[in-house]
Amino acid sequence: MNTYKIIFAKNTIMSCELVGHTLMNSDHYYEHDKAQLIFALVHAENELDATNKGYKIIREFNEKIFGNDFVT
């Protein structure tokens, strides 16, 4: 499976690009700072799949940081 790097700005996807194959223990890995996502590495079949996983990361991250009542 391919690995894509997703770049975020203000918890919005700015870019998604193929970086090749990497070994990760999970389906995705992300970095954040002060409630802002910075980047994520995700395993995906194609760019559309990677972008969809990026949106899922945003939703889960917002719920984790702001709680379930936060509306995006």
PDB file of N, CA, C and O in Angstrom, residues 1-71:
ATOM      1  N   MET A   1       0.848  -1.173   0.000  1.00  0.00           N
ATOM      2  CA  MET A   1       0.000   0.000   0.000  1.00  0.00           C
ATOM      3  C   MET A   1       0.898   1.242   0.000  1.00  0.00           C
ATOM      4  O   MET A   1       1.931   1.273   0.647  1.00  0.00           O
ATOM      5  N   ASN A   2       0.480   2.276  -0.699  1.00  0.00           N
ATOM      6  CA  ASN A   2       1.245   3.515  -0.803  1.00  0.00           C
ATOM      7  C   ASN A   2       1.073   4.376   0.437  1.00  0.00           C
ATOM      8  O   ASN A   2       0.077   4.276   1.145  1.00  0.00           O
ATOM      9  N   THR A   3       2.040   5.248   0.668  1.00  0.00           N
ATOM     10  CA  THR A   3       1.973   6.202   1.766  1.00  0.00           C
ATOM     11  C   THR A   3       1.886   7.601   1.183  1.00  0.00           C
ATOM     12  O   THR A   3       2.631   7.946   0.270  1.00  0.00           O
ATOM     13  N   TYR A   4       0.952   8.382   1.725  1.00  0.00           N
ATOM     14  CA  TYR A   4       0.747   9.759   1.292  1.00  0.00           C
ATOM     15  C   TYR A   4       1.014  10.687   2.462  1.00  0.00           C
ATOM     16  O   TYR A   4       0.699  10.365   3.602  1.00  0.00           O
ATOM     17  N   LYS A   5       1.569  11.857   2.158  1.00  0.00           N
ATOM     18  CA  LYS A   5       1.787  12.891   3.169  1.00  0.00           C
ATOM     19  C   LYS A   5       0.752  13.983   2.941  1.00  0.00           C
ATOM     20  O   LYS A   5       0.635  14.529   1.842  1.00  0.00           O
ATOM     21  N   ILE A   6      -0.003  14.274   3.991  1.00  0.00           N
ATOM     22  CA  ILE A   6      -1.032  15.308   3.942  1.00  0.00           C
ATOM     23  C   ILE A   6      -0.548  16.486   4.780  1.00  0.00           C
ATOM     24  O   ILE A   6      -0.174  16.308   5.936  1.00  0.00           O
ATOM     25  N   ILE A   7      -0.568  17.672   4.186  1.00  0.00           N
ATOM     26  CA  ILE A   7      -0.176  18.893   4.881  1.00  0.00           C
ATOM     27  C   ILE A   7      -1.443  19.653   5.258  1.00  0.00           C
ATOM     28  O   ILE A   7      -2.342  19.810   4.429  1.00  0.00           O
ATOM     29  N   PHE A   8      -1.504  20.119   6.509  1.00  0.00           N
ATOM     30  CA  PHE A   8      -2.669  20.844   7.010  1.00  0.00           C
ATOM     31  C   PHE A   8      -2.303  22.299   7.310  1.00  0.00           C
ATOM     32  O   PHE A   8      -1.169  22.600   7.658  1.00  0.00           O
ATOM     33  N   ALA A   9      -3.285  23.175   7.213  1.00  0.00           N
ATOM     34  CA  ALA A   9      -3.194  24.554   7.704  1.00  0.00           C
ATOM     35  C   ALA A   9      -4.541  24.875   8.318  1.00  0.00           C
ATOM     36  O   ALA A   9      -5.575  24.728   7.670  1.00  0.00           O
ATOM     37  N   LYS A  10      -4.524  25.273   9.571  1.00  0.00           N
ATOM     38  CA  LYS A  10      -5.758  25.542  10.315  1.00  0.00           C
ATOM     39  C   LYS A  10      -6.723  24.360  10.225  1.00  0.00           C
ATOM     40  O   LYS A  10      -7.915  24.523  10.008  1.00  0.00           O
ATOM     41  N   ASN A  11      -6.182  23.157  10.378  1.00  0.00           N
ATOM     42  CA  ASN A  11      -6.942  21.899  10.353  1.00  0.00           C
ATOM     43  C   ASN A  11      -7.740  21.711   9.066  1.00  0.00           C
ATOM     44  O   ASN A  11      -8.821  21.139   9.061  1.00  0.00           O
ATOM     45  N   THR A  12      -7.181  22.211   7.975  1.00  0.00           N
ATOM     46  CA  THR A  12      -7.739  22.034   6.642  1.00  0.00           C
ATOM     47  C   THR A  12      -6.653  21.440   5.755  1.00  0.00           C
ATOM     48  O   THR A  12      -5.486  21.818   5.863  1.00  0.00           O
ATOM     49  N   ILE A  13      -7.019  20.517   4.885  1.00  0.00           N
ATOM     50  CA  ILE A  13      -6.042  19.885   4.006  1.00  0.00           C
ATOM     51  C   ILE A  13      -5.570  20.888   2.964  1.00  0.00           C
ATOM     52  O   ILE A  13      -6.374  21.479   2.250  1.00  0.00           O
ATOM     53  N   MET A  14      -4.252  21.094   2.903  1.00  0.00           N
ATOM     54  CA  MET A  14      -3.656  21.990   1.917  1.00  0.00           C
ATOM     55  C   MET A  14      -3.055  21.215   0.750  1.00  0.00           C
ATOM     56  O   MET A  14      -3.097  21.683  -0.378  1.00  0.00           O
ATOM     57  N   SER A  15      -2.475  20.053   1.033  1.00  0.00           N
ATOM     58  CA  SER A  15      -1.903  19.247  -0.040  1.00  0.00           C
ATOM     59  C   SER A  15      -1.858  17.783   0.377  1.00  0.00           C
ATOM     60  O   SER A  15      -1.893  17.451   1.560  1.00  0.00           O
ATOM     61  N   CYS A  16      -1.791  16.945  -0.642  1.00  0.00           N
ATOM     62  CA  CYS A  16      -1.700  15.501  -0.439  1.00  0.00           C
ATOM     63  C   CYS A  16      -0.813  14.958  -1.539  1.00  0.00           C
ATOM     64  O   CYS A  16      -1.117  15.135  -2.727  1.00  0.00           O
ATOM     65  N   GLU A  17       0.295  14.330  -1.159  1.00  0.00           N
ATOM     66  CA  GLU A  17       1.209  13.826  -2.181  1.00  0.00           C
ATOM     67  C   GLU A  17       1.762  12.458  -1.811  1.00  0.00           C
ATOM     68  O   GLU A  17       1.945  12.140  -0.629  1.00  0.00           O
ATOM     69  N   LEU A  18       2.031  11.693  -2.821  1.00  0.00           N
ATOM     70  CA  LEU A  18       2.583  10.355  -2.661  1.00  0.00           C
ATOM     71  C   LEU A  18       4.036  10.457  -2.225  1.00  0.00           C
ATOM     72  O   LEU A  18       4.811  11.209  -2.811  1.00  0.00           O
ATOM     73  N   VAL A  19       4.402   9.713  -1.178  1.00  0.00           N
ATOM     74  CA  VAL A  19       5.798   9.688  -0.731  1.00  0.00           C
ATOM     75  C   VAL A  19       6.412   8.312  -0.902  1.00  0.00           C
ATOM     76  O   VAL A  19       7.570   8.114  -0.588  1.00  0.00           O
ATOM     77  N   GLY A  20       5.657   7.357  -1.412  1.00  0.00           N
ATOM     78  CA  GLY A  20       6.178   6.015  -1.652  1.00  0.00           C
ATOM     79  C   GLY A  20       5.662   5.030  -0.636  1.00  0.00           C
ATOM     80  O   GLY A  20       4.517   5.088  -0.214  1.00  0.00           O
ATOM     81  N   HIS A  21       6.546   4.145  -0.228  1.00  0.00           N
ATOM     82  CA  HIS A  21       6.180   3.110   0.737  1.00  0.00           C
ATOM     83  C   HIS A  21       6.978   3.325   2.017  1.00  0.00           C
ATOM     84  O   HIS A  21       8.189   3.507   1.979  1.00  0.00           O
ATOM     85  N   THR A  22       6.302   3.350   3.136  1.00  0.00           N
ATOM     86  CA  THR A  22       6.958   3.456   4.434  1.00  0.00           C
ATOM     87  C   THR A  22       6.371   2.410   5.360  1.00  0.00           C
ATOM     88  O   THR A  22       5.235   1.975   5.189  1.00  0.00           O
ATOM     89  N   LEU A  23       7.135   2.018   6.333  1.00  0.00           N
ATOM     90  CA  LEU A  23       6.665   1.060   7.328  1.00  0.00           C
ATOM     91  C   LEU A  23       6.141   1.815   8.536  1.00  0.00           C
ATOM     92  O   LEU A  23       6.863   2.589   9.158  1.00  0.00           O
ATOM     93  N   MET A  24       4.879   1.628   8.815  1.00  0.00           N
ATOM     94  CA  MET A  24       4.255   2.232   9.991  1.00  0.00           C
ATOM     95  C   MET A  24       3.468   1.146  10.707  1.00  0.00           C
ATOM     96  O   MET A  24       2.941   0.235  10.066  1.00  0.00           O
ATOM     97  N   ASN A  25       3.362   1.269  12.018  1.00  0.00           N
ATOM     98  CA  ASN A  25       2.620   0.291  12.805  1.00  0.00           C
ATOM     99  C   ASN A  25       1.115   0.457  12.684  1.00  0.00           C
ATOM    100  O   ASN A  25       0.364  -0.449  12.985  1.00  0.00           O
ATOM    101  N   SER A  26       0.669   1.637  12.260  1.00  0.00           N
ATOM    102  CA  SER A  26      -0.767   1.896  12.155  1.00  0.00           C
ATOM    103  C   SER A  26      -1.098   2.390  10.753  1.00  0.00           C
ATOM    104  O   SER A  26      -0.214   2.585   9.920  1.00  0.00           O
ATOM    105  N   ASP A  27      -2.380   2.612  10.519  1.00  0.00           N
ATOM    106  CA  ASP A  27      -2.842   3.073   9.209  1.00  0.00           C
ATOM    107  C   ASP A  27      -2.491   4.538   8.973  1.00  0.00           C
ATOM    108  O   ASP A  27      -2.395   4.976   7.836  1.00  0.00           O
ATOM    109  N   HIS A  28      -2.298   5.305  10.059  1.00  0.00           N
ATOM    110  CA  HIS A  28      -1.936   6.709   9.903  1.00  0.00           C
ATOM    111  C   HIS A  28      -1.115   7.196  11.097  1.00  0.00           C
ATOM    112  O   HIS A  28      -1.120   6.591  12.159  1.00  0.00           O
ATOM    113  N   TYR A  29      -0.416   8.283  10.872  1.00  0.00           N
ATOM    114  CA  TYR A  29       0.376   8.951  11.897  1.00  0.00           C
ATOM    115  C   TYR A  29       0.241  10.445  11.652  1.00  0.00           C
ATOM    116  O   TYR A  29       0.289  10.884  10.499  1.00  0.00           O
ATOM    117  N   TYR A  30       0.041  11.235  12.704  1.00  0.00           N
ATOM    118  CA  TYR A  30      -0.042  12.680  12.494  1.00  0.00           C
ATOM    119  C   TYR A  30       0.686  13.434  13.584  1.00  0.00           C
ATOM    120  O   TYR A  30       0.881  12.935  14.684  1.00  0.00           O
ATOM    121  N   GLU A  31       1.092  14.651  13.237  1.00  0.00           N
ATOM    122  CA  GLU A  31       1.737  15.583  14.170  1.00  0.00           C
ATOM    123  C   GLU A  31       0.819  16.784  14.339  1.00  0.00           C
ATOM    124  O   GLU A  31       0.153  17.207  13.386  1.00  0.00           O
ATOM    125  N   HIS A  32       0.802  17.330  15.550  1.00  0.00           N
ATOM    126  CA  HIS A  32       0.005  18.520  15.821  1.00  0.00           C
ATOM    127  C   HIS A  32       0.732  19.399  16.822  1.00  0.00           C
ATOM    128  O   HIS A  32       1.659  18.965  17.503  1.00  0.00           O
ATOM    129  N   ASP A  33       0.306  20.661  16.878  1.00  0.00           N
ATOM    130  CA  ASP A  33       0.872  21.613  17.825  1.00  0.00           C
ATOM    131  C   ASP A  33      -0.204  22.621  18.192  1.00  0.00           C
ATOM    132  O   ASP A  33      -0.788  23.254  17.305  1.00  0.00           O
ATOM    133  N   LYS A  34      -0.492  22.740  19.465  1.00  0.00           N
ATOM    134  CA  LYS A  34      -1.459  23.728  19.973  1.00  0.00           C
ATOM    135  C   LYS A  34      -2.794  23.650  19.240  1.00  0.00           C
ATOM    136  O   LYS A  34      -3.292  24.638  18.717  1.00  0.00           O
ATOM    137  N   ALA A  35      -3.366  22.482  19.178  1.00  0.00           N
ATOM    138  CA  ALA A  35      -4.682  22.221  18.592  1.00  0.00           C
ATOM    139  C   ALA A  35      -4.732  22.456  17.081  1.00  0.00           C
ATOM    140  O   ALA A  35      -5.790  22.654  16.514  1.00  0.00           O
ATOM    141  N   GLN A  36      -3.572  22.412  16.423  1.00  0.00           N
ATOM    142  CA  GLN A  36      -3.512  22.559  14.977  1.00  0.00           C
ATOM    143  C   GLN A  36      -2.756  21.367  14.382  1.00  0.00           C
ATOM    144  O   GLN A  36      -1.625  21.083  14.782  1.00  0.00           O
ATOM    145  N   LEU A  37      -3.396  20.683  13.438  1.00  0.00           N
ATOM    146  CA  LEU A  37      -2.718  19.607  12.740  1.00  0.00           C
ATOM    147  C   LEU A  37      -1.627  20.198  11.853  1.00  0.00           C
ATOM    148  O   LEU A  37      -1.816  21.258  11.245  1.00  0.00           O
ATOM    149  N   ILE A  38      -0.485  19.510  11.762  1.00  0.00           N
ATOM    150  CA  ILE A  38       0.626  19.965  10.930  1.00  0.00           C
ATOM    151  C   ILE A  38       0.725  19.097   9.678  1.00  0.00           C
ATOM    152  O   ILE A  38       0.676  19.601   8.566  1.00  0.00           O
ATOM    153  N   PHE A  39       0.895  17.782   9.896  1.00  0.00           N
ATOM    154  CA  PHE A  39       0.950  16.860   8.776  1.00  0.00           C
ATOM    155  C   PHE A  39       0.509  15.487   9.228  1.00  0.00           C
ATOM    156  O   PHE A  39       0.454  15.196  10.418  1.00  0.00           O
ATOM    157  N   ALA A  40       0.198  14.648   8.243  1.00  0.00           N
ATOM    158  CA  ALA A  40      -0.149  13.249   8.521  1.00  0.00           C
ATOM    159  C   ALA A  40       0.465  12.376   7.450  1.00  0.00           C
ATOM    160  O   ALA A  40       0.613  12.789   6.296  1.00  0.00           O
ATOM    161  N   LEU A  41       0.838  11.177   7.827  1.00  0.00           N
ATOM    162  CA  LEU A  41       1.225  10.132   6.892  1.00  0.00           C
ATOM    163  C   LEU A  41       0.142   9.071   6.949  1.00  0.00           C
ATOM    164  O   LEU A  41      -0.216   8.608   8.035  1.00  0.00           O
ATOM    165  N   VAL A  42      -0.398   8.700   5.796  1.00  0.00           N
ATOM    166  CA  VAL A  42      -1.472   7.720   5.755  1.00  0.00           C
ATOM    167  C   VAL A  42      -1.188   6.672   4.694  1.00  0.00           C
ATOM    168  O   VAL A  42      -0.611   6.966   3.647  1.00  0.00           O
ATOM    169  N   HIS A  43      -1.568   5.437   4.989  1.00  0.00           N
ATOM    170  CA  HIS A  43      -1.544   4.371   3.995  1.00  0.00           C
ATOM    171  C   HIS A  43      -2.847   4.444   3.217  1.00  0.00           C
ATOM    172  O   HIS A  43      -3.925   4.500   3.816  1.00  0.00           O
ATOM    173  N   ALA A  44      -2.754   4.460   1.890  1.00  0.00           N
ATOM    174  CA  ALA A  44      -3.954   4.557   1.069  1.00  0.00           C
ATOM    175  C   ALA A  44      -3.688   3.949  -0.307  1.00  0.00           C
ATOM    176  O   ALA A  44      -2.543   3.860  -0.753  1.00  0.00           O
ATOM    177  N   GLU A  45      -4.778   3.578  -0.965  1.00  0.00           N
ATOM    178  CA  GLU A  45      -4.684   3.007  -2.309  1.00  0.00           C
ATOM    179  C   GLU A  45      -4.406   4.078  -3.359  1.00  0.00           C
ATOM    180  O   GLU A  45      -3.702   3.834  -4.332  1.00  0.00           O
ATOM    181  N   ASN A  46      -4.984   5.280  -3.159  1.00  0.00           N
ATOM    182  CA  ASN A  46      -4.813   6.367  -4.127  1.00  0.00           C
ATOM    183  C   ASN A  46      -4.982   7.703  -3.406  1.00  0.00           C
ATOM    184  O   ASN A  46      -5.261   7.741  -2.210  1.00  0.00           O
ATOM    185  N   GLU A  47      -4.830   8.801  -4.158  1.00  0.00           N
ATOM    186  CA  GLU A  47      -4.888  10.130  -3.549  1.00  0.00           C
ATOM    187  C   GLU A  47      -6.265  10.446  -2.974  1.00  0.00           C
ATOM    188  O   GLU A  47      -6.378  11.061  -1.912  1.00  0.00           O
ATOM    189  N   LEU A  48      -7.321  10.018  -3.648  1.00  0.00           N
ATOM    190  CA  LEU A  48      -8.676  10.251  -3.141  1.00  0.00           C
ATOM    191  C   LEU A  48      -8.882   9.538  -1.807  1.00  0.00           C
ATOM    192  O   LEU A  48      -9.421  10.122  -0.859  1.00  0.00           O
ATOM    193  N   ASP A  49      -8.440   8.294  -1.713  1.00  0.00           N
ATOM    194  CA  ASP A  49      -8.537   7.534  -0.466  1.00  0.00           C
ATOM    195  C   ASP A  49      -7.732   8.227   0.633  1.00  0.00           C
ATOM    196  O   ASP A  49      -8.186   8.340   1.773  1.00  0.00           O
ATOM    197  N   ALA A  50      -6.547   8.721   0.298  1.00  0.00           N
ATOM    198  CA  ALA A  50      -5.707   9.419   1.282  1.00  0.00           C
ATOM    199  C   ALA A  50      -6.380  10.696   1.767  1.00  0.00           C
ATOM    200  O   ALA A  50      -6.385  10.989   2.964  1.00  0.00           O
ATOM    201  N   THR A  51      -6.969  11.453   0.841  1.00  0.00           N
ATOM    202  CA  THR A  51      -7.658  12.686   1.217  1.00  0.00           C
ATOM    203  C   THR A  51      -8.840  12.391   2.134  1.00  0.00           C
ATOM    204  O   THR A  51      -9.050  13.092   3.128  1.00  0.00           O
ATOM    205  N   ASN A  52      -9.603  11.346   1.824  1.00  0.00           N
ATOM    206  CA  ASN A  52     -10.728  10.960   2.685  1.00  0.00           C
ATOM    207  C   ASN A  52     -10.242  10.580   4.083  1.00  0.00           C
ATOM    208  O   ASN A  52     -10.876  10.923   5.079  1.00  0.00           O
ATOM    209  N   LYS A  53      -9.116   9.892   4.161  1.00  0.00           N
ATOM    210  CA  LYS A  53      -8.548   9.555   5.470  1.00  0.00           C
ATOM    211  C   LYS A  53      -8.091  10.819   6.196  1.00  0.00           C
ATOM    212  O   LYS A  53      -8.189  10.915   7.417  1.00  0.00           O
ATOM    213  N   GLY A  54      -7.625  11.809   5.445  1.00  0.00           N
ATOM    214  CA  GLY A  54      -7.242  13.088   6.041  1.00  0.00           C
ATOM    215  C   GLY A  54      -8.431  13.792   6.668  1.00  0.00           C
ATOM    216  O   GLY A  54      -8.330  14.338   7.768  1.00  0.00           O
ATOM    217  N   TYR A  55      -9.581  13.770   5.972  1.00  0.00           N
ATOM    218  CA  TYR A  55     -10.798  14.369   6.543  1.00  0.00           C
ATOM    219  C   TYR A  55     -11.241  13.621   7.801  1.00  0.00           C
ATOM    220  O   TYR A  55     -11.718  14.232   8.753  1.00  0.00           O
ATOM    221  N   LYS A  56     -11.063  12.315   7.805  1.00  0.00           N
ATOM    222  CA  LYS A  56     -11.403  11.521   8.989  1.00  0.00           C
ATOM    223  C   LYS A  56     -10.488  11.899  10.163  1.00  0.00           C
ATOM    224  O   LYS A  56     -10.945  12.020  11.302  1.00  0.00           O
ATOM    225  N   ILE A  57      -9.207  12.104   9.883  1.00  0.00           N
ATOM    226  CA  ILE A  57      -8.262  12.521  10.921  1.00  0.00           C
ATOM    227  C   ILE A  57      -8.687  13.875  11.493  1.00  0.00           C
ATOM    228  O   ILE A  57      -8.672  14.079  12.707  1.00  0.00           O
ATOM    229  N   ILE A  58      -9.092  14.801  10.631  1.00  0.00           N
ATOM    230  CA  ILE A  58      -9.545  16.123  11.090  1.00  0.00           C
ATOM    231  C   ILE A  58     -10.739  15.976  12.020  1.00  0.00           C
ATOM    232  O   ILE A  58     -10.778  16.587  13.100  1.00  0.00           O
ATOM    233  N   ARG A  59     -11.735  15.178  11.627  1.00  0.00           N
ATOM    234  CA  ARG A  59     -12.927  14.988  12.469  1.00  0.00           C
ATOM    235  C   ARG A  59     -12.554  14.388  13.818  1.00  0.00           C
ATOM    236  O   ARG A  59     -12.976  14.874  14.868  1.00  0.00           O
ATOM    237  N   GLU A  60     -11.750  13.318  13.806  1.00  0.00           N
ATOM    238  CA  GLU A  60     -11.357  12.663  15.056  1.00  0.00           C
ATOM    239  C   GLU A  60     -10.520  13.598  15.924  1.00  0.00           C
ATOM    240  O   GLU A  60     -10.683  13.627  17.144  1.00  0.00           O
ATOM    241  N   PHE A  61      -9.626  14.359  15.316  1.00  0.00           N
ATOM    242  CA  PHE A  61      -8.771  15.282  16.064  1.00  0.00           C
ATOM    243  C   PHE A  61      -9.604  16.379  16.714  1.00  0.00           C
ATOM    244  O   PHE A  61      -9.420  16.701  17.884  1.00  0.00           O
ATOM    245  N   ASN A  62     -10.547  16.953  15.952  1.00  0.00           N
ATOM    246  CA  ASN A  62     -11.410  18.000  16.517  1.00  0.00           C
ATOM    247  C   ASN A  62     -12.243  17.462  17.676  1.00  0.00           C
ATOM    248  O   ASN A  62     -12.421  18.154  18.680  1.00  0.00           O
ATOM    249  N   GLU A  63     -12.752  16.244  17.564  1.00  0.00           N
ATOM    250  CA  GLU A  63     -13.507  15.646  18.665  1.00  0.00           C
ATOM    251  C   GLU A  63     -12.616  15.429  19.875  1.00  0.00           C
ATOM    252  O   GLU A  63     -13.026  15.674  21.012  1.00  0.00           O
ATOM    253  N   LYS A  64     -11.397  15.001  19.638  1.00  0.00           N
ATOM    254  CA  LYS A  64     -10.459  14.738  20.733  1.00  0.00           C
ATOM    255  C   LYS A  64     -10.075  16.037  21.446  1.00  0.00           C
ATOM    256  O   LYS A  64     -10.040  16.088  22.669  1.00  0.00           O
ATOM    257  N   ILE A  65      -9.817  17.093  20.681  1.00  0.00           N
ATOM    258  CA  ILE A  65      -9.363  18.359  21.256  1.00  0.00           C
ATOM    259  C   ILE A  65     -10.515  19.181  21.817  1.00  0.00           C
ATOM    260  O   ILE A  65     -10.436  19.727  22.921  1.00  0.00           O
ATOM    261  N   PHE A  66     -11.614  19.298  21.061  1.00  0.00           N
ATOM    262  CA  PHE A  66     -12.697  20.210  21.425  1.00  0.00           C
ATOM    263  C   PHE A  66     -13.927  19.518  22.006  1.00  0.00           C
ATOM    264  O   PHE A  66     -14.826  20.167  22.479  1.00  0.00           O
ATOM    265  N   GLY A  67     -13.985  18.197  21.919  1.00  0.00           N
ATOM    266  CA  GLY A  67     -15.121  17.454  22.444  1.00  0.00           C
ATOM    267  C   GLY A  67     -16.152  17.154  21.368  1.00  0.00           C
ATOM    268  O   GLY A  67     -16.092  17.663  20.249  1.00  0.00           O
ATOM    269  N   ASN A  68     -17.103  16.307  21.692  1.00  0.00           N
ATOM    270  CA  ASN A  68     -18.125  15.863  20.737  1.00  0.00           C
ATOM    271  C   ASN A  68     -19.116  16.959  20.388  1.00  0.00           C
ATOM    272  O   ASN A  68     -19.775  16.878  19.346  1.00  0.00           O
ATOM    273  N   ASP A  69     -19.248  17.983  21.199  1.00  0.00           N
ATOM    274  CA  ASP A  69     -20.226  19.041  20.935  1.00  0.00           C
ATOM    275  C   ASP A  69     -19.698  20.100  19.993  1.00  0.00           C
ATOM    276  O   ASP A  69     -20.426  20.981  19.582  1.00  0.00           O
ATOM    277  N   PHE A  70     -18.409  20.011  19.627  1.00  0.00           N
ATOM    278  CA  PHE A  70     -17.815  21.003  18.731  1.00  0.00           C
ATOM    279  C   PHE A  70     -18.366  20.818  17.327  1.00  0.00           C
ATOM    280  O   PHE A  70     -18.396  19.725  16.798  1.00  0.00           O
ATOM    281  N   VAL A  71     -18.817  21.889  16.714  1.00  0.00           N
ATOM    282  CA  VAL A  71     -19.387  21.836  15.373  1.00  0.00           C
ATOM    283  C   VAL A  71     -18.377  22.378  14.389  1.00  0.00           C
ATOM    284  O   VAL A  71     -17.859  23.478  14.563  1.00  0.00           O
TER     285      VAL A  71
END
